[in-house]
Each structure stands twice: as structure tokens, then as C-alpha cells.
Amino acid sequence: MTEYKNLSGNSDVISYEIGDGYIWVRFISSPESYLYTDKSVGKINIKRLQECAKKGRGLCTYIDKYCHKLYERKEIR
């Protein structure tokens, strides 16, 4: 997984992994990583999550606002 830049300095996200139609996200508050897919949150949301992850800003906020409980699955990775 790629370390999240956390440019705001107050994100709960620590790392992510991007693939075609998905993003895995790991949070400080959980030992598990969460999988968001274009099927679970929609293609527009996946694109936005991936953009936020690459920028290093806004990922946790976007998840909290639009995708929080819509993850496909979670697992320890």
C-alpha cells in the first residue's frame, strides 16, 4: 500500500492502494483495510476517492461524507 500524504495533517487515513475500479483504504483507528469499489460506491465516487488519495488531501472527508458504510469488504492486509 502507498502511504497517504495527509497534507492537512489531521486525516485518519494512513495508506491506500488503487486499482482498476477500486481503492483499498487503511485508517489509523482500525487494523483492517476497507475496499471501496465502483460497484459498492459507484464509478464517480471511486474516481474521486482515487483523486483525493493521489493528492494526499480530502480522502477521509470524502469517505465520511459520501461512502462511509458503502465499502465492499474489510480485511487485515
Coordinates of C-alpha atoms in Angstrom, one line a residue:
M1 CA 0.0 0.0 0.0
T2 CA 1.0 3.6 -0.6
E3 CA 1.5 5.9 2.3
Y4 CA -1.1 8.7 2.4
K5 CA 0.5 12.1 2.3
N6 CA -2.0 13.6 4.7
L7 CA -1.3 17.2 3.6
S8 CA -4.0 18.5 6.0
G9 CA -2.2 16.9 8.9
N10 CA -5.4 15.6 10.6
S11 CA -6.6 12.6 8.5
D12 CA -7.4 9.2 9.9
V13 CA -6.1 7.6 6.6
I14 CA -2.6 6.2 6.7
S15 CA -2.4 4.3 3.4
Y16 CA -4.2 3.3 0.2
E17 CA -4.0 1.0 -2.8
I18 CA -5.5 2.0 -6.1
G19 CA -6.5 -0.4 -8.9
D20 CA -8.9 -0.5 -11.8
G21 CA -12.3 0.3 -10.3
Y22 CA -11.3 0.1 -6.7
I23 CA -9.4 1.6 -3.8
W24 CA -8.3 -0.1 -0.5
V25 CA -8.0 2.4 2.4
R26 CA -6.3 1.8 5.8
F27 CA -7.2 4.0 8.7
I28 CA -5.3 4.7 11.9
S29 CA -8.3 3.7 14.0
S30 CA -8.6 0.2 12.6
P31 CA -6.3 -2.8 11.9
E32 CA -8.4 -3.6 8.8
S33 CA -8.3 -2.1 5.3
Y34 CA -11.5 -1.2 3.6
L35 CA -12.3 -2.0 0.0
Y36 CA -14.4 0.5 -2.0
T37 CA -15.3 -0.5 -5.5
D38 CA -17.1 1.1 -8.4
K39 CA -19.9 -1.5 -7.6
S40 CA -20.2 -0.5 -3.9
V41 CA -19.9 3.3 -4.2
G42 CA -20.2 4.0 -8.0
K43 CA -17.7 4.9 -10.6
I44 CA -17.9 8.7 -10.0
N45 CA -17.1 8.1 -6.3
I46 CA -14.2 5.7 -7.0
K47 CA -12.7 8.3 -9.3
R48 CA -13.0 11.0 -6.7
L49 CA -11.6 8.8 -4.0
Q50 CA -8.6 7.9 -6.2
E51 CA -8.0 11.6 -7.0
C52 CA -8.1 12.5 -3.3
A53 CA -5.7 9.7 -2.4
K54 CA -3.2 10.8 -5.1
K55 CA -3.4 14.4 -4.0
G56 CA -3.0 13.5 -0.3
R57 CA -5.9 15.7 0.7
G58 CA -9.6 15.1 1.3
L59 CA -9.8 11.3 1.2
C60 CA -11.1 10.8 4.8
T61 CA -13.5 13.7 4.5
Y62 CA -14.9 12.4 1.2
I63 CA -15.3 8.9 2.6
D64 CA -17.1 10.2 5.7
K65 CA -19.4 12.4 3.6
Y66 CA -20.3 10.1 0.7
C67 CA -19.0 6.5 1.1
H68 CA -18.6 5.7 4.8
K69 CA -20.6 2.5 5.2
L70 CA -20.6 1.6 1.5
Y71 CA -17.4 -0.4 1.5
E72 CA -17.5 -3.8 -0.2
R73 CA -15.5 -5.6 2.4
K74 CA -12.8 -5.2 5.1
E75 CA -9.9 -7.3 6.0
I76 CA -6.5 -7.2 7.6
R77 CA -3.9 -6.6 4.9

